[in-house]
Tab-separated table of C-alpha atoms in Angstrom:
chain	number	residue	atom	x	y	z
A	1	MET	CA	-0.158	0.154	0.257
A	2	THR	CA	1.289	3.449	-0.299
A	3	TYR	CA	0.647	6.890	0.747
A	4	ALA	CA	0.572	10.533	-1.389
A	5	LEU	CA	2.321	12.594	0.446
A	6	ASP	CA	0.527	16.793	0.307
A	7	ALA	CA	2.290	18.134	-2.297
A	8	PRO	CA	4.054	21.648	-0.415
A	9	VAL	CA	1.929	24.656	-0.513
A	10	ALA	CA	3.738	27.595	-2.730
A	11	THR	CA	4.307	30.329	-0.618
A	12	THR	CA	4.402	33.945	-3.210
A	13	PRO	CA	5.978	37.119	-2.214
A	14	ALA	CA	2.656	38.507	-1.084
A	15	ALA	CA	1.916	36.535	1.465
A	16	ARG	CA	5.714	36.653	2.538
A	17	THR	CA	4.921	40.247	3.300
A	18	ALA	CA	1.945	39.574	4.802
A	19	ARG	CA	2.472	37.489	7.867
A	20	ARG	CA	6.316	39.481	8.010
A	21	LYS	CA	4.254	42.552	8.149
A	22	ALA	CA	1.671	40.836	11.191
A	23	LEU	CA	4.252	39.449	12.689
A	24	LEU	CA	7.154	43.267	12.863
A	25	HIS	CA	2.465	44.453	14.213
A	26	TRP	CA	2.891	42.065	16.716
A	27	ILE	CA	6.167	42.782	18.297
A	28	GLY	CA	6.204	46.451	17.716
A	29	VAL	CA	1.819	46.160	19.613
A	30	HIS	CA	3.914	44.163	22.543
A	31	ALA	CA	6.766	45.699	23.296
A	32	LEU	CA	4.714	48.973	23.512
A	33	GLY	CA	2.072	46.537	26.304
A	34	VAL	CA	5.246	45.839	27.514
A	35	ALA	CA	6.916	49.214	27.834
A	36	ALA	CA	3.944	50.576	29.292
A	37	ALA	CA	3.159	48.122	31.676
A	38	LEU	CA	7.143	49.013	33.524
A	39	PHE	CA	6.194	52.058	33.319
A	40	PHE	CA	3.618	51.952	35.876
A	41	VAL	CA	5.283	48.940	37.714
A	42	LEU	CA	8.562	49.868	38.308
A	43	PRO	CA	7.281	53.033	40.004
A	44	PHE	CA	5.799	50.430	42.426
A	45	VAL	CA	8.572	48.207	42.950
A	46	PHE	CA	10.819	50.704	43.769
A	47	ILE	CA	8.879	51.800	46.485
A	48	VAL	CA	8.649	48.082	48.077
A	49	LEU	CA	12.535	47.513	47.661
A	50	THR	CA	13.601	50.981	49.834
A	51	SER	CA	10.536	50.062	51.897
A	52	LEU	CA	12.854	47.085	52.731
A	53	MET	CA	16.179	48.596	53.296
A	54	ASP	CA	17.575	49.853	56.723
A	55	GLY	CA	18.006	53.791	57.057
A	56	GLN	CA	21.715	54.123	56.259
A	57	GLN	CA	20.939	51.933	52.544
A	58	THR	CA	18.236	54.179	51.636
A	59	LEU	CA	20.614	57.446	50.964
A	60	THR	CA	22.776	55.474	49.100
A	61	ARG	CA	22.420	54.626	44.903
A	62	ASP	CA	21.357	50.946	45.865
A	63	LEU	CA	18.256	49.503	44.706
A	64	VAL	CA	18.183	46.210	46.099
A	65	PRO	CA	17.950	45.894	50.280
A	66	ASP	CA	21.772	43.742	51.202
A	67	HIS	CA	19.419	42.488	54.139
A	68	TRP	CA	15.496	42.818	53.128
A	69	GLN	CA	14.040	44.775	56.325
A	70	TRP	CA	10.551	43.597	56.438
A	71	SER	CA	10.946	45.106	60.486
A	72	ASN	CA	10.269	48.161	58.498
A	73	TYR	CA	5.593	47.818	58.289
A	74	LYS	CA	6.201	46.196	62.149
A	75	THR	CA	7.821	49.779	63.223
A	76	VAL	CA	4.758	51.205	61.125
A	77	TRP	CA	2.451	48.861	62.052
A	78	ASN	CA	2.887	49.703	65.564
A	79	THR	CA	3.372	53.698	64.878
A	80	PRO	CA	0.721	55.730	67.888
A	81	GLY	CA	-2.353	56.739	66.125
A	82	PHE	CA	-1.689	53.856	62.459
A	83	LEU	CA	-4.381	51.806	63.901
A	84	THR	CA	-7.162	54.105	64.237
A	85	TRP	CA	-6.289	55.858	61.086
A	86	TRP	CA	-6.542	52.896	59.652
A	87	ARG	CA	-10.379	52.499	61.565
A	88	ASN	CA	-11.196	56.154	60.420
A	89	THR	CA	-10.272	55.488	56.679
A	90	LEU	CA	-11.966	51.991	56.876
A	91	VAL	CA	-15.387	53.743	57.907
A	92	TYR	CA	-15.319	57.083	56.079
A	93	ALA	CA	-14.393	54.437	52.689
A	94	GLY	CA	-16.628	51.384	53.488
A	95	LEU	CA	-19.907	53.699	55.367
A	96	GLY	CA	-19.247	56.807	52.620
A	97	THR	CA	-19.867	53.154	49.673
A	98	VAL	CA	-22.596	52.257	51.431
A	99	LEU	CA	-24.321	55.269	51.368
A	100	THR	CA	-23.857	56.950	47.934
A	101	VAL	CA	-24.906	53.676	46.350
A	102	VAL	CA	-28.092	53.564	48.223
A	103	SER	CA	-28.591	56.718	47.641
A	104	SER	CA	-27.962	57.225	44.522
A	105	VAL	CA	-29.289	53.908	42.847
A	106	PRO	CA	-32.888	54.885	43.326
A	107	VAL	CA	-32.068	58.254	42.243
A	108	ALA	CA	-30.465	56.626	38.465
A	109	TYR	CA	-33.850	54.190	38.175
A	110	ALA	CA	-35.448	57.474	37.653
A	111	LEU	CA	-33.477	59.552	35.810
A	112	ALA	CA	-33.179	56.320	33.113
A	113	LYS	CA	-36.062	54.531	33.369
A	114	PHE	CA	-39.330	57.442	34.003
A	115	ARG	CA	-40.937	59.805	32.273
A	116	PHE	CA	-42.274	63.153	34.075
A	117	ARG	CA	-41.135	66.111	32.863
A	118	GLY	CA	-38.120	68.177	33.505
A	119	ARG	CA	-36.363	64.734	33.690
A	120	ASN	CA	-34.201	66.034	31.479
A	121	LEU	CA	-32.999	70.100	33.577
A	122	SER	CA	-32.825	67.290	36.333
A	123	MET	CA	-30.205	65.543	34.219
A	124	MET	CA	-28.551	68.724	33.608
A	125	LEU	CA	-28.437	69.936	37.243
A	126	VAL	CA	-26.614	66.050	38.203
A	127	ILE	CA	-24.379	66.648	35.588
A	128	SER	CA	-24.018	71.091	36.006
A	129	MET	CA	-22.994	69.277	40.255
A	130	MET	CA	-19.660	67.561	38.110
A	131	MET	CA	-18.596	70.139	36.973
A	132	LEU	CA	-18.966	72.540	40.682
A	133	PRO	CA	-15.163	72.003	42.305
A	134	PRO	CA	-15.673	71.257	46.091
A	135	GLN	CA	-12.876	74.159	46.805
A	136	VAL	CA	-15.593	76.589	45.945
A	137	ILE	CA	-19.125	75.736	48.003
A	138	ILE	CA	-15.954	74.958	51.232
A	139	ILE	CA	-16.318	77.602	53.206
A	140	PRO	CA	-20.135	78.095	52.996
A	141	MET	CA	-19.663	74.090	54.682
A	142	TYR	CA	-17.252	74.189	56.741
A	143	LEU	CA	-19.329	76.837	57.939
A	144	PHE	CA	-22.856	74.936	58.069
A	145	TRP	CA	-20.677	71.638	59.303
A	146	ALA	CA	-18.672	72.956	62.495
A	147	LYS	CA	-20.217	76.388	63.270
A	148	GLN	CA	-23.981	74.728	63.402
A	149	LEU	CA	-24.237	71.412	63.891
A	150	ASP	CA	-20.849	71.725	66.214
A	151	LEU	CA	-18.762	68.428	63.833
A	152	SER	CA	-15.932	69.878	63.182
A	153	GLY	CA	-12.409	67.432	64.823
A	154	THR	CA	-14.523	64.690	63.260
A	155	LEU	CA	-15.567	62.717	59.593
A	156	TRP	CA	-18.415	63.154	60.031
A	157	PRO	CA	-19.252	65.777	57.829
A	158	LEU	CA	-17.736	64.111	54.457
A	159	ILE	CA	-19.626	60.886	55.819
A	160	VAL	CA	-23.400	62.573	55.977
A	161	PRO	CA	-23.417	63.714	52.766
A	162	MET	CA	-23.099	61.056	50.236
A	163	ALA	CA	-26.385	60.130	52.219
A	164	PHE	CA	-27.960	62.084	50.170
A	165	GLY	CA	-26.728	61.011	46.770
A	166	ASP	CA	-23.548	61.293	44.347
A	167	ALA	CA	-23.310	63.041	41.171
A	168	PHE	CA	-21.002	61.001	39.369
A	169	SER	CA	-22.699	58.355	40.674
A	170	ILE	CA	-25.755	59.402	39.402
A	171	PHE	CA	-24.958	59.773	36.296
A	172	LEU	CA	-22.955	56.410	35.838
A	173	LEU	CA	-25.587	54.705	36.842
A	174	ARG	CA	-28.047	56.515	34.728
A	175	GLN	CA	-25.845	55.861	32.027
A	176	PHE	CA	-25.950	52.151	32.604
A	177	LEU	CA	-29.012	51.994	33.287
A	178	MET	CA	-30.418	52.741	30.670
A	179	THR	CA	-28.893	50.000	28.402
A	180	ILE	CA	-30.668	47.514	30.573
A	181	PRO	CA	-34.223	46.982	27.619
A	182	ASN	CA	-37.901	48.155	29.231
A	183	GLU	CA	-39.184	45.244	28.513
A	184	TYR	CA	-38.012	43.124	31.855
A	185	LEU	CA	-39.103	46.221	33.157
A	186	ASP	CA	-42.621	45.738	31.878
A	187	ALA	CA	-43.581	42.064	31.975
A	188	ALA	CA	-42.252	42.755	36.023
A	189	LYS	CA	-45.252	44.992	35.850
A	190	VAL	CA	-47.172	42.462	33.951
A	191	ASP	CA	-46.777	39.870	37.127
A	192	GLY	CA	-47.157	43.062	39.923
A	193	CYS	CA	-44.418	44.006	40.691
A	194	GLY	CA	-44.011	47.743	42.080
A	195	GLU	CA	-41.690	50.471	41.173
A	196	LEU	CA	-40.281	49.237	44.191
A	197	ARG	CA	-40.212	45.837	43.630
A	198	THR	CA	-38.980	45.884	40.054
A	199	LEU	CA	-35.823	47.692	40.829
A	200	LEU	CA	-35.115	44.859	43.743
A	201	ARG	CA	-35.843	42.066	41.838
A	202	VAL	CA	-34.883	42.925	38.358
A	203	VAL	CA	-33.158	46.326	38.253
A	204	LEU	CA	-30.702	45.594	41.125
A	205	PRO	CA	-29.944	41.704	39.729
A	206	MET	CA	-28.947	43.468	36.051
A	207	ALA	CA	-27.319	46.568	37.592
A	208	ARG	CA	-25.006	45.131	39.639
A	209	PRO	CA	-21.602	45.834	37.673
A	210	GLY	CA	-23.361	49.716	37.013
A	211	ILE	CA	-23.154	49.410	40.759
A	212	ALA	CA	-19.489	47.917	41.259
A	213	ALA	CA	-18.225	50.395	39.748
A	214	VAL	CA	-19.887	52.989	40.967
A	215	ALA	CA	-18.513	51.859	44.126
A	216	LEU	CA	-15.084	51.154	43.249
A	217	PHE	CA	-14.239	54.254	42.596
A	218	GLN	CA	-15.904	55.787	45.635
A	219	PHE	CA	-14.075	54.054	48.226
A	220	PHE	CA	-11.315	54.755	45.567
A	221	TYR	CA	-11.906	58.755	46.817
A	222	ALA	CA	-12.503	58.043	49.967
A	223	TRP	CA	-9.752	55.953	51.058
A	224	ASN	CA	-7.115	58.973	49.049
A	225	ASP	CA	-9.052	62.034	49.939
A	226	TYR	CA	-7.058	63.792	51.890
A	227	PHE	CA	-8.897	67.446	51.419
A	228	GLY	CA	-12.123	66.585	53.311
A	229	PRO	CA	-10.112	65.239	55.945
A	230	GLN	CA	-7.160	67.829	56.003
A	231	ILE	CA	-10.521	70.408	56.291
A	232	TYR	CA	-12.025	68.870	59.035
A	233	ALA	CA	-10.632	66.764	61.369
A	234	SER	CA	-6.840	68.251	61.518
A	235	GLU	CA	-7.547	69.199	64.606
A	236	ASN	CA	-8.631	66.416	65.910
A	237	PRO	CA	-5.704	63.180	65.639
A	238	GLY	CA	-8.109	60.975	66.882
A	239	ALA	CA	-10.268	61.311	63.413
A	240	TRP	CA	-7.437	61.511	60.596
A	241	THR	CA	-7.176	59.109	58.145
A	242	LEU	CA	-4.800	57.174	56.204
A	243	SER	CA	-3.927	60.470	53.715
A	244	TYR	CA	-3.898	62.718	56.461
A	245	GLY	CA	-2.274	61.321	58.331
A	246	LEU	CA	1.209	60.253	55.919
A	247	GLU	CA	1.219	62.905	55.555
A	248	SER	CA	1.988	63.429	59.870
A	249	PHE	CA	4.296	60.489	59.815
A	250	LYS	CA	6.335	61.143	56.827
A	251	GLY	CA	6.697	64.745	58.332
A	252	ALA	CA	7.714	63.103	61.520
A	253	HIS	CA	10.572	60.572	59.603
A	254	HIS	CA	11.457	63.357	57.260
A	255	THR	CA	15.065	61.215	56.905
A	256	ASP	CA	13.090	57.327	57.525
A	257	TRP	CA	13.071	56.740	53.637
A	258	ASN	CA	12.467	53.065	54.754
A	259	LEU	CA	9.874	53.516	56.568
A	260	THR	CA	7.448	56.447	54.622
A	261	MET	CA	8.157	54.092	52.149
A	262	ALA	CA	7.012	51.079	54.387
A	263	ALA	CA	3.970	52.976	55.295
A	264	THR	CA	3.445	54.456	51.669
A	265	VAL	CA	3.047	50.547	50.895
A	266	LEU	CA	0.469	49.814	53.636
A	267	VAL	CA	-1.546	52.495	52.966
A	268	MET	CA	-1.365	51.929	49.086
A	269	ALA	CA	-2.052	47.913	49.314
A	270	PRO	CA	-5.912	47.742	50.368
A	271	VAL	CA	-6.661	50.015	46.934
A	272	ILE	CA	-4.640	46.947	45.056
A	273	LEU	CA	-5.404	44.178	46.509
A	274	VAL	CA	-9.716	45.637	45.643
A	275	PHE	CA	-9.096	45.790	42.710
A	276	PHE	CA	-7.705	43.321	41.234
A	277	PHE	CA	-10.395	40.873	43.026
A	278	ALA	CA	-12.936	43.590	41.776
A	279	GLN	CA	-11.446	44.417	38.544
A	280	LYS	CA	-13.797	42.825	36.179
A	281	ALA	CA	-17.034	43.952	37.490
A	282	PHE	CA	-15.552	47.159	37.398
A	283	VAL	CA	-13.753	47.042	33.683
A	284	GLU	CA	-17.411	45.739	32.354
A	285	GLY	CA	-19.343	48.792	34.718
A	286	VAL	CA	-17.259	50.908	33.276
A	287	THR	CA	-17.732	50.035	29.499
A	288	LEU	CA	-21.402	49.496	29.411
A	289	THR	CA	-22.256	52.789	30.806
A	290	GLY	CA	-21.525	54.363	26.851
A	291	VAL	CA	-24.206	51.920	24.923
A	292	LYS	CA	-26.840	53.466	25.236
A	293	GLY	CA	-26.651	57.491	25.530
């Protein structure tokens, strides 16, 4: 029995040129991707390596620790006040995120699915509030919270307003809810669901990516907020957050760069971990907000 061998496929110069261009394109794209990744990763690597050096080596040009000083993190963690800053930041970011989501979802749902007079005007007001810098209204707000309610030296002037919605969160959620077909809502109403039940049973499960994106945005904002705690809580060290306390820590250890970098890593680590585990929902929520305007 004999077997016929397949004839070799002829390659034309045009085909070879096309393959060469595709290979060069692949190399170029991946080279740019690697360069961009290094651009963002290397500063963080430098911070981590510096945080593991001793105090003398941080003043040299060395990039890698001679002796890995893991005790720097323990020293920072045991610094008086550091755990208090952590607790305050968790309360501020966690409670603020919950209040923002709970208060923004009904407003976004109304703007996305209800038809009422003045809806477009309401949406314009929400957008205009996004364009208003917080520094513009900080003086009357401070006078209200500090003089009228006597809440200066606490974080409540920053947490309580989140219970009344956030312009950016409302806008982002509204854009996401616009992508949900109205047929699902109509079917729920035919089955006897009211507006509240439709929101809870139908809309919220379908809007999880958008809600996750809003929650992450708000959590990151509150975790990194420096301006608000500086205005309202600077007079009371017991109400400081990590962002404001880190500035005080840097001032007290201005020559101990290893300890300063270790404190920086401890402040950044929770945000990086949260984004790492929630990045899929975050990217999906942000991407789908522009599908339907």
